[in-house]
Short mmCIF file of C-alpha atoms and ligand atoms in Angstrom, two decimals:
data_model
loop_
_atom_site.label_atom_id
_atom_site.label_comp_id
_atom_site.label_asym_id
_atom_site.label_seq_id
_atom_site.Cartn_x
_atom_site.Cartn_y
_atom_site.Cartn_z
CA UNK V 1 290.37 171.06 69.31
CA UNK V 2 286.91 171.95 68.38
CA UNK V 3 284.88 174.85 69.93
CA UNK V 4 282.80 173.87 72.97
CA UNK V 5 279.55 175.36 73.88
CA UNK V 6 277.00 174.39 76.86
CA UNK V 7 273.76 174.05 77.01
CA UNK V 8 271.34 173.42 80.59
CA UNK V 9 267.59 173.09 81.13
CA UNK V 10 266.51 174.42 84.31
CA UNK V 11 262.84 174.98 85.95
CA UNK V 12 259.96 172.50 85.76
CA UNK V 13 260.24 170.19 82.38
CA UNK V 14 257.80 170.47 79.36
CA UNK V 15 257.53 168.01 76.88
CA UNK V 16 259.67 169.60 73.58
CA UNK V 17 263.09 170.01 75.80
CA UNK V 18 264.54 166.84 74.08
CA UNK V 19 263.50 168.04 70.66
CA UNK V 20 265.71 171.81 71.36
CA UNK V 21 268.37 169.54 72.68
CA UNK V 22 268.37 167.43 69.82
CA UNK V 23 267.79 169.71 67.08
CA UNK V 24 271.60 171.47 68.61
CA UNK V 25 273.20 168.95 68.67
CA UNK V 26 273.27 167.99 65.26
CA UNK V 27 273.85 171.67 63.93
CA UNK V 28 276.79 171.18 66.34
CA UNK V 29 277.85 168.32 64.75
CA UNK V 30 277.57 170.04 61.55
CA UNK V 31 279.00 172.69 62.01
CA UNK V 32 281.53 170.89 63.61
CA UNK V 33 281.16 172.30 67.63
CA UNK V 34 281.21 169.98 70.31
CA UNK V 35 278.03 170.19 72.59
CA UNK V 36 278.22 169.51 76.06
CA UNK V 37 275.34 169.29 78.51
CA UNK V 38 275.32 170.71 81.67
CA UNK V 39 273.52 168.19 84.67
CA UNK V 40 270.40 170.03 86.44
CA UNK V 41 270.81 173.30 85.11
CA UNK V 42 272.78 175.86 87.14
CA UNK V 43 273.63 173.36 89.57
CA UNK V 44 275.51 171.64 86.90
CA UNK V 45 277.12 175.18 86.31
CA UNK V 46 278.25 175.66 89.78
CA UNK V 47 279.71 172.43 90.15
CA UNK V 48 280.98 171.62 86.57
CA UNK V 49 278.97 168.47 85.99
CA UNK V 50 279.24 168.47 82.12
CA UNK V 51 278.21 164.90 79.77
CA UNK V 52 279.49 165.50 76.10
CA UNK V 53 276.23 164.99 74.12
CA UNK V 54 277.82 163.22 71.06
CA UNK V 55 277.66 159.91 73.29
CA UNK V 56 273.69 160.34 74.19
CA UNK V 57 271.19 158.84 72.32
CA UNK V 58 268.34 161.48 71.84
CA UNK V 59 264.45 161.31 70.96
CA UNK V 60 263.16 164.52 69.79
CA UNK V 61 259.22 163.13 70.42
CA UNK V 62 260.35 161.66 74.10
CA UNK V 63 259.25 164.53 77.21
CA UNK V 64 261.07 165.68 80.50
CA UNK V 65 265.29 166.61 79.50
CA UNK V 66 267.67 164.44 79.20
CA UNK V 67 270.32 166.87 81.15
CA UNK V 68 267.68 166.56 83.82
CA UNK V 69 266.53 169.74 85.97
CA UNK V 70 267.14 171.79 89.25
CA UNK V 71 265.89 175.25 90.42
CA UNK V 72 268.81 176.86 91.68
CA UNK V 73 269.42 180.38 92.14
CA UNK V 74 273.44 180.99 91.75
CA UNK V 75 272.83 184.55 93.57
CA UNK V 76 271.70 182.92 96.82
CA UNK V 77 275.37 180.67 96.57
CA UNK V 78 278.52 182.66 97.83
CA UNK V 79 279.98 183.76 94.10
CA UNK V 80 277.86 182.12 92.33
CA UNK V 81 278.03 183.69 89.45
CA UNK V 82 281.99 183.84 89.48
CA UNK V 83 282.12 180.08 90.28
CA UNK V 84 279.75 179.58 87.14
CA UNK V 85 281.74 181.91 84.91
CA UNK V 86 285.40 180.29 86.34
CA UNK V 87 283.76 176.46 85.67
CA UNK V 88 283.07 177.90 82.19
CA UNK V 89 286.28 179.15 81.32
CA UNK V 90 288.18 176.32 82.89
CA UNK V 91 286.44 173.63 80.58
CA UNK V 92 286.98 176.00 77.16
CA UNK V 93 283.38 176.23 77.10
CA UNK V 94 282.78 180.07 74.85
CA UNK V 95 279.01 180.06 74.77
CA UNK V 96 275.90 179.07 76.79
CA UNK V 97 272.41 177.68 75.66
CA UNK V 98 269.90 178.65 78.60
CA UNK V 99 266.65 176.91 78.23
CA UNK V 100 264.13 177.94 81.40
CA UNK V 101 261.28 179.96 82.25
CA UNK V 102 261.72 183.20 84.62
CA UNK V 103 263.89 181.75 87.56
CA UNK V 104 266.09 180.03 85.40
CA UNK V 105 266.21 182.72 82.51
CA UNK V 106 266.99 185.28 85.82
CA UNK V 107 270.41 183.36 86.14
CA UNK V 108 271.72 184.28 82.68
CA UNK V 109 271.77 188.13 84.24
CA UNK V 110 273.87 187.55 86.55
CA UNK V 111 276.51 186.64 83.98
CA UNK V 112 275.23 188.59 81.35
CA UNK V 113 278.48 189.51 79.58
CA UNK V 114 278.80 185.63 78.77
CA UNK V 115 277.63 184.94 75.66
CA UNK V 116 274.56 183.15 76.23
CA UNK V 117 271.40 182.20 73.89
CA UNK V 118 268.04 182.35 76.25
CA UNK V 119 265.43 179.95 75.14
CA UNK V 120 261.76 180.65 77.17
CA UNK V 121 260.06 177.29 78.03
CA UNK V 122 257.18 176.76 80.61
CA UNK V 123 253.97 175.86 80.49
CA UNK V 124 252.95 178.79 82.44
CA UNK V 125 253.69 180.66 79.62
CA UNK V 126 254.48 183.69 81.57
CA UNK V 127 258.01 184.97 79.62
CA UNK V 128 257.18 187.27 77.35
CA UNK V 129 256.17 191.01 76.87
CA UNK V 130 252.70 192.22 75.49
CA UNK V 131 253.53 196.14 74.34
CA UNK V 132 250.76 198.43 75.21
CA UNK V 133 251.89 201.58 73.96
CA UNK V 134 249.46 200.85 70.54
CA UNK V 135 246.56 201.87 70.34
CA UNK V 136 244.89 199.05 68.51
CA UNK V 137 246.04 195.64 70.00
CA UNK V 138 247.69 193.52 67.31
CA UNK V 139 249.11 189.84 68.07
CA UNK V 140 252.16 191.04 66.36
CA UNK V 141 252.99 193.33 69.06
CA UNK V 142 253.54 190.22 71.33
CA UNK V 143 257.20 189.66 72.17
CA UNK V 144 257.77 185.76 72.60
CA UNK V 145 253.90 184.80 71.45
CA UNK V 146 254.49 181.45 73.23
CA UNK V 147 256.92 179.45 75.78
CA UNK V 148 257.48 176.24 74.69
CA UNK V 149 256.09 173.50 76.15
CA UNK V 150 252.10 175.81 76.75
CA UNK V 151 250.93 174.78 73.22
CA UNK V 152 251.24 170.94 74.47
CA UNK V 153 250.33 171.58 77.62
CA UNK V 154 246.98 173.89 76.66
CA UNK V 155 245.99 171.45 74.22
CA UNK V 156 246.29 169.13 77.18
CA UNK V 157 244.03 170.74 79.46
CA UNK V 158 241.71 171.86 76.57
CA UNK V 159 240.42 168.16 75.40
CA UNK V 160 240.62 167.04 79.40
CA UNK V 161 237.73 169.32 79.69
CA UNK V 162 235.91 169.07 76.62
CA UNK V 163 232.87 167.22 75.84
CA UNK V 164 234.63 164.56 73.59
CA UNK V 165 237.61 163.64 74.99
CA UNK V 166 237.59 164.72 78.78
CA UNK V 167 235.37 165.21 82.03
CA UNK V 168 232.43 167.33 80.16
CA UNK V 169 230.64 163.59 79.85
CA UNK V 170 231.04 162.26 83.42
CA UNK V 171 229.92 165.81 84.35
CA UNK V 172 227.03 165.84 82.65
CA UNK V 173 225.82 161.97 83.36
CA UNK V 174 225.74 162.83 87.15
CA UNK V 175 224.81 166.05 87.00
CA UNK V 176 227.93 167.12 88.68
CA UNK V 177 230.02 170.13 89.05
CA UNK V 178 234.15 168.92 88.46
CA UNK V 179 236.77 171.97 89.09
CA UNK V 180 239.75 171.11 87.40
CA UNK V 181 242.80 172.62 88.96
CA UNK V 182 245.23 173.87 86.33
CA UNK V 183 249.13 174.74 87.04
CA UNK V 184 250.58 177.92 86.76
CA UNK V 185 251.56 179.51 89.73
CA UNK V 186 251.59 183.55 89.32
CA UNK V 187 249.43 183.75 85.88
CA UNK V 188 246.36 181.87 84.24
CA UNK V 189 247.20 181.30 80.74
CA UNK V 190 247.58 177.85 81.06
CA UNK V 191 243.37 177.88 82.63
CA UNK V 192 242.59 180.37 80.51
CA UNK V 193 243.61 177.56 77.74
CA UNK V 194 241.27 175.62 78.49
CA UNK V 195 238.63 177.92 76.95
CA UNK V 196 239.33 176.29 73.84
CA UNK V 197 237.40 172.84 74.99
CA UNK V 198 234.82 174.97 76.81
CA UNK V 199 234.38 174.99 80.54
CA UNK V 200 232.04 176.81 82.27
CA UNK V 201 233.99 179.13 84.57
CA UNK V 202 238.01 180.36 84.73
CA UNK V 203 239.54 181.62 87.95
CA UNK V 204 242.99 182.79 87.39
CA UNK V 205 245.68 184.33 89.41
CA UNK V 206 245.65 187.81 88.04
CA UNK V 207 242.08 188.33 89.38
CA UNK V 208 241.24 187.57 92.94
CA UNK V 209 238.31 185.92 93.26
CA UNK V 210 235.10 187.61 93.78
CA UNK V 211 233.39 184.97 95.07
CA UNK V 212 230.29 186.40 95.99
CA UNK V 213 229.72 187.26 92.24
CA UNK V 214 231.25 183.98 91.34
CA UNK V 215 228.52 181.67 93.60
CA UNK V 216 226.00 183.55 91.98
CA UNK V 217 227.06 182.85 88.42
CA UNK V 218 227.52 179.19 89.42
CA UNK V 219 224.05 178.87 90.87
CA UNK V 220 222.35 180.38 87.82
CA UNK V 221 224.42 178.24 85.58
CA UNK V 222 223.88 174.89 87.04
CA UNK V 223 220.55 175.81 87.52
CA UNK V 224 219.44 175.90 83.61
CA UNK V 225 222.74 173.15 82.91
CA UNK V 226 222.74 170.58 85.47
CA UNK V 227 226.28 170.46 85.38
CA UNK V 228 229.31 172.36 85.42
CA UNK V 229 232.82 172.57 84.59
CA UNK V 230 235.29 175.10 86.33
CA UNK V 231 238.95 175.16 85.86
CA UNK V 232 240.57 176.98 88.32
CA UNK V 233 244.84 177.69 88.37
CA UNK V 234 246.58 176.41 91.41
CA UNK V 235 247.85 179.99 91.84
CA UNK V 236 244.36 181.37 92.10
CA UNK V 237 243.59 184.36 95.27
CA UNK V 238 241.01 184.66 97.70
CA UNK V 239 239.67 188.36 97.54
CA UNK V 240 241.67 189.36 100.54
CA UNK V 241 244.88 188.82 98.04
CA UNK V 242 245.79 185.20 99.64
CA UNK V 243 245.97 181.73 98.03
CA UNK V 244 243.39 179.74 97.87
CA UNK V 245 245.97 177.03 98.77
CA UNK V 246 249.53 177.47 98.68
CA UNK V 247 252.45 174.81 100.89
CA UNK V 248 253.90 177.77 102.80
CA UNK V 249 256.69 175.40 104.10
CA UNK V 250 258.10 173.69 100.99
CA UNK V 251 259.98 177.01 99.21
CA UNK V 252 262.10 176.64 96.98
CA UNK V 253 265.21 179.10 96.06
CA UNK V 254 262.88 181.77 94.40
CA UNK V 255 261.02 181.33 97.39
CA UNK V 256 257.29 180.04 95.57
CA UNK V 257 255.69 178.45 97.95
CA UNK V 258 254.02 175.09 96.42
CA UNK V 259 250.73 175.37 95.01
CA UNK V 260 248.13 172.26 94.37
CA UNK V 261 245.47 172.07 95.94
CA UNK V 262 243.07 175.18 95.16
CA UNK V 263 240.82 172.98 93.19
CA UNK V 264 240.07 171.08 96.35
CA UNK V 265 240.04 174.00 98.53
CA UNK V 266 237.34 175.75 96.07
CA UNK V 267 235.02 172.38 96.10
CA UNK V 268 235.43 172.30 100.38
CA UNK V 269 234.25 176.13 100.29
CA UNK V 270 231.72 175.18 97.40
CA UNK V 271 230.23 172.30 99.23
CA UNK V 272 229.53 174.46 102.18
CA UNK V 273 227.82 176.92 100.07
CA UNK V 274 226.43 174.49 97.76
CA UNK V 275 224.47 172.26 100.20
CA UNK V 276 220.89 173.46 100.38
CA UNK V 277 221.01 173.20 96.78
CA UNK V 278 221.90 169.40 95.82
CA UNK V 279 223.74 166.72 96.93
CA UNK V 280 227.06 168.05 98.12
CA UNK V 281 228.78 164.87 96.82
CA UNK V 282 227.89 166.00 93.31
CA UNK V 283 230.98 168.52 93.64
CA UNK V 284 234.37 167.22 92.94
CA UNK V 285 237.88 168.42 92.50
CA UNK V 286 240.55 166.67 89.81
CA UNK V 287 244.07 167.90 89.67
CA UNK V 288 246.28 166.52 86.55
CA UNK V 289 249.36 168.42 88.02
CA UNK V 290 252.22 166.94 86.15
CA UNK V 291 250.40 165.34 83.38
CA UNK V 292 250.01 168.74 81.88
CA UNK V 293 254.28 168.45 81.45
CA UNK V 294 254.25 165.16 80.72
CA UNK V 295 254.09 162.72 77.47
CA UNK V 296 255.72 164.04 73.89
CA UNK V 297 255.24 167.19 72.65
CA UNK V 298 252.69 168.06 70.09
CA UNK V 299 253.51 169.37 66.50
CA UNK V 300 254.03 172.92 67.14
CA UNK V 301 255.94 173.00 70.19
CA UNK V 302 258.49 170.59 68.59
CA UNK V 303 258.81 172.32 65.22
CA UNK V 304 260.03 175.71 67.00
CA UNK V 305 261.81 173.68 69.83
CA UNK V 306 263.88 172.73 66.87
CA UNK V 307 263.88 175.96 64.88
CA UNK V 308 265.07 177.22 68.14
CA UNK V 309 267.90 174.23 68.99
CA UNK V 310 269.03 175.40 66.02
CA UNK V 311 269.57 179.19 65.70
CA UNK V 312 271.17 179.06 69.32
CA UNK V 313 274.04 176.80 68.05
CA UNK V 314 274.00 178.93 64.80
CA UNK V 315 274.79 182.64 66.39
CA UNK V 316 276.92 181.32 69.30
CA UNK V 317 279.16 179.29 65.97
CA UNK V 318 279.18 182.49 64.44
CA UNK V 319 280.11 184.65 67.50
CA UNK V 320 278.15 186.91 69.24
CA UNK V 321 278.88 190.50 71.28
CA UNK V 322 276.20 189.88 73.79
CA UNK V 323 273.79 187.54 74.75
CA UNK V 324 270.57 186.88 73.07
CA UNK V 325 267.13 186.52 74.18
CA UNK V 326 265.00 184.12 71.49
CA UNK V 327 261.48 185.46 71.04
CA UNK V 328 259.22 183.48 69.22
CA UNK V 329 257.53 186.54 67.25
CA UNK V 330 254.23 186.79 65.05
CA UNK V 331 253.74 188.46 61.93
CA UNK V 332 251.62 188.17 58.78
CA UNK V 333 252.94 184.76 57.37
CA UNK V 334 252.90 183.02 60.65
CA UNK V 335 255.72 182.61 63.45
CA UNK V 336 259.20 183.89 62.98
CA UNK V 337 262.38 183.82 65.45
CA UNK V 338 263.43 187.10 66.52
CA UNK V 339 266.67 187.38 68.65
CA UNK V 340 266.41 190.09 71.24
CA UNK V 341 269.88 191.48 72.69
CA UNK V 342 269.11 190.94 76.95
CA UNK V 343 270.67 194.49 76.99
CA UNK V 344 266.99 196.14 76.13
CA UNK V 345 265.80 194.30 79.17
CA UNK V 346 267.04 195.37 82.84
CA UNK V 347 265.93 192.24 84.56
CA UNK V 348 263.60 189.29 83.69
CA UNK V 349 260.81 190.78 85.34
CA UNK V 350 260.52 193.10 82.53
CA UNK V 351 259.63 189.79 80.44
CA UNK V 352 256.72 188.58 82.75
CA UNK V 353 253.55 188.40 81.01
CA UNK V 354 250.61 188.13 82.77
CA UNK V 355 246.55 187.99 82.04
CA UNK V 356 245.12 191.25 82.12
CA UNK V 357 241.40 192.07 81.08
CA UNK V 358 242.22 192.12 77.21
CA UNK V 359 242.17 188.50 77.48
CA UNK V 360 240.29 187.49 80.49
CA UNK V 361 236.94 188.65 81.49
CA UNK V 362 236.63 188.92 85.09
CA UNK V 363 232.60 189.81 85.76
CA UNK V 364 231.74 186.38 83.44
CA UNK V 365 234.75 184.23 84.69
CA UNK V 366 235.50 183.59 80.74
CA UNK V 367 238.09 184.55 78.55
CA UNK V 368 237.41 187.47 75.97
CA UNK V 369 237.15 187.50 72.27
CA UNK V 370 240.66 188.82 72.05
CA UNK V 371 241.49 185.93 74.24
CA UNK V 372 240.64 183.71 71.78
CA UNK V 373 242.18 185.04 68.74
CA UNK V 374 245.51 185.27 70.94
CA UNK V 375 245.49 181.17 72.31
CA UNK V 376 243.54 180.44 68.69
CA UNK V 377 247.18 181.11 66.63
CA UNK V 378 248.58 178.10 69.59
CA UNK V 379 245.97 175.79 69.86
CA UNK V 380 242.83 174.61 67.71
CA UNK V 381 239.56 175.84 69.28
CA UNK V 382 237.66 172.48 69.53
CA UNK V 383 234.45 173.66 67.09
CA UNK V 384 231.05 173.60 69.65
CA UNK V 385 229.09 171.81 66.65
CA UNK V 386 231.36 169.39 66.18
CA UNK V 387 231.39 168.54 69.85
CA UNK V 388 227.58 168.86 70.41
CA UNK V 389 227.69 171.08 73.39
CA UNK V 390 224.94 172.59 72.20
CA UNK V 391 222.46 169.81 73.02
CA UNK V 392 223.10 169.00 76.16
CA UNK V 393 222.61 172.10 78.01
O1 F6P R 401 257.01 176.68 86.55
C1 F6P R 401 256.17 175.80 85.92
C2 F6P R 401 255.37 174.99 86.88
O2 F6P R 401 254.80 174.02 86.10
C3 F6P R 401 254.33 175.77 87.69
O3 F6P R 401 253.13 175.93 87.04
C4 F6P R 401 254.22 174.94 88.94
O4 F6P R 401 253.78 175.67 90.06
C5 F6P R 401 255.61 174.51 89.14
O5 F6P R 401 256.16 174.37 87.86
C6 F6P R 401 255.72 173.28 89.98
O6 F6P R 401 256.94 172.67 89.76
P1 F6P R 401 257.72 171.69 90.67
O7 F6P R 401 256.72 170.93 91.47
O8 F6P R 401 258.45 170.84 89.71
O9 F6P R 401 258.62 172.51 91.54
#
């Protein structure tokens, strides 16, 4: 009988999910494992709702996961973690793929002494680690540079506000101001993406608004511009620490309370202030939500979705002593995979990366030089020539 191993996608979906699924099956195939697929993540776990893999058809370039998704938390469920690890052993299954961002990533803890291969994907890009202890800051010291599924997704919400491809036109022609509302719930790399198609002004989690300072800067830039762009994340705070618009009543099991809506609730408060200036029907809100997971994944995120499919099956066919976090690491020829034993980390809040003033200025609402060269190795800056920003402002 051959060797089984499981793999599950949990969390919100991002485009390369097929690819990693994909890419392990067929070094399962050769290497002569069978692959099975766990339904909706660790709800699939609990209740031992498997599909064997070698009868699915799979497109690498199509989004969302086959094995479909659930946000569970198996500590909330009496034994969870000893119905998972029973279900396991019952089917012969003798290692785990976990592909999820922090909630679903938090699950493989809880079982830790299974062998398990974590995979980081979210378009928040919030799992990772950015040591401090250097003096000099150096990309290289950035444990899991990206999450899959962000380089897609900030590429997305780059050209949507850029001059040539997204709302910079419409903004300009009617002398508007558009706020763009941008997902990520607890951090603002995914807004402070958008830097590389150039809006105006970024208002991220990490930083509760000052909006005093803020109304001022947008004043004096509309002013000389006529028009603005300002992306702000659907996480985003009010001074006073709250959101700016949060669902309190639809939690889910890690108890986030549903965001969307602080673009709109930033043009309502605009408006107000706003309206002695222009026409208060010159402010708008747009809020591509799920388009920024949706659609196939772009070059990069599927090459290392692959890479990554792949070294999972590779150390969990060759046996492994404990489980493995897979970083996707930097150095001087370009990305690398580096597998991290989960033993050097305690929890996965010790692998939550958020924006701090390295990358994000918060007196100028704009990200910071280091900023750039950080998002520049993920996503092409769109040149300012090229896109003739220059002449209209
Ligand atoms: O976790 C990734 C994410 O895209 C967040 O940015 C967002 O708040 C959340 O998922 C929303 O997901 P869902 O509506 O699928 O629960």
């Amino acid at each position: 009988m051959k060797k089984r191993i499981g793999i599950l996608t949990g969390g919100g979906d991002v485009q390369p999910l097929n690819a990693i699924i994909a890419s392990a099956k067929d070094t399962a195939n050769a290497l002569n494992f069978e692959l099975v697929g766990i339904i909706k993540g660790w709800n699939g776990a609990l209740e031992a709702d498997y599909i064997d893999l070698s009868k699915v058809t799979l497109d690498p370039a199509i989004g969302g996961t086959i094995l479909k998704s659930s946000r569970v938390n198996i500590d909330k469920i009496e034994k969870g973690p000893e119905i998972v690890l029973d279900n396991l052993k019952r089917n012969n299954i003798s290692g785990l793929i976990v592909i999820g961002g922090e909630d679903t990533l938090s699950n493989s803890f809880l079982i830790k002494s299974f062998p398990q291969i974590l995979i980081s994907k979210t378009i928040d890009n919030d799992v990772g680690k950015i040591e401090t202890n250097q003096e000099e800051f150096r990309l290289e010291n950035i444990i899991n540079y990206f999450t899959l599924g962000f380089p897609t997704a900030a590429s997305k919400i780059s050209s949507l506000v850029s001059l040539k491809e997204g709302l910079r036109t419409t903004a300009y022609s009617h002398e508007r101001i558009i706020i763009v509302e941008s997902m990520g719930m607890h951090t603002g790399w995914l807004a402070l993406s958008s830097s590389m198609g150039f809006p105006d002004f970024i208002v991220i989690p990490e930083f509760p608004l000052n909006y005093e300072l803020f109304l001022e800067k947008v004043i004096k830039r509309y002013a000389s511009q006529k028009h603005l762009i300002i992306v702000v994340a659907e996480g985003a705070k009010w001074r006073n620490g709250s959101f700016l618009y949060a669902e309190k009543d639809e939690h889910e099991d890690f108890e986030h309370p549903r965001f969307g809506g602080s673009a709109t609730a930033l043009k309502t408060r605009l408006k107000k202030d706003l309206a002695k200036y222009f026409n208060k029907r010159n402010i708008n809100s747009v809020n591509p939500s799920y388009l920024y997971r949706s659609g196939k994944p772009n070059e990069l995120d599927r090459f290392w979705a692959q890479r990554l499919g792949e070294t999972a099956i590779k150390f969990l066919a060759k046996g492994i002593n404990e489980s493995i976090f897979l970083a996707i690491q930097k150095d001087n020829s370009g990305f690398k995979i580096k597998d991290i034993p989960l033993s050097k980390f305690n929890s996965i809040d010790e692998l939550h990366r958020f924006v701090d003033e390295r990358f994000y200025n918060p007196q100028e609402f704009k990200i910071t030089e280091i900023g750039k060269k950080y998002l520049g190795e993920i996503i092409r800056e769109i040149p300012i020539e090229e896109y003739g920003l220059n002449n209209v402002q």
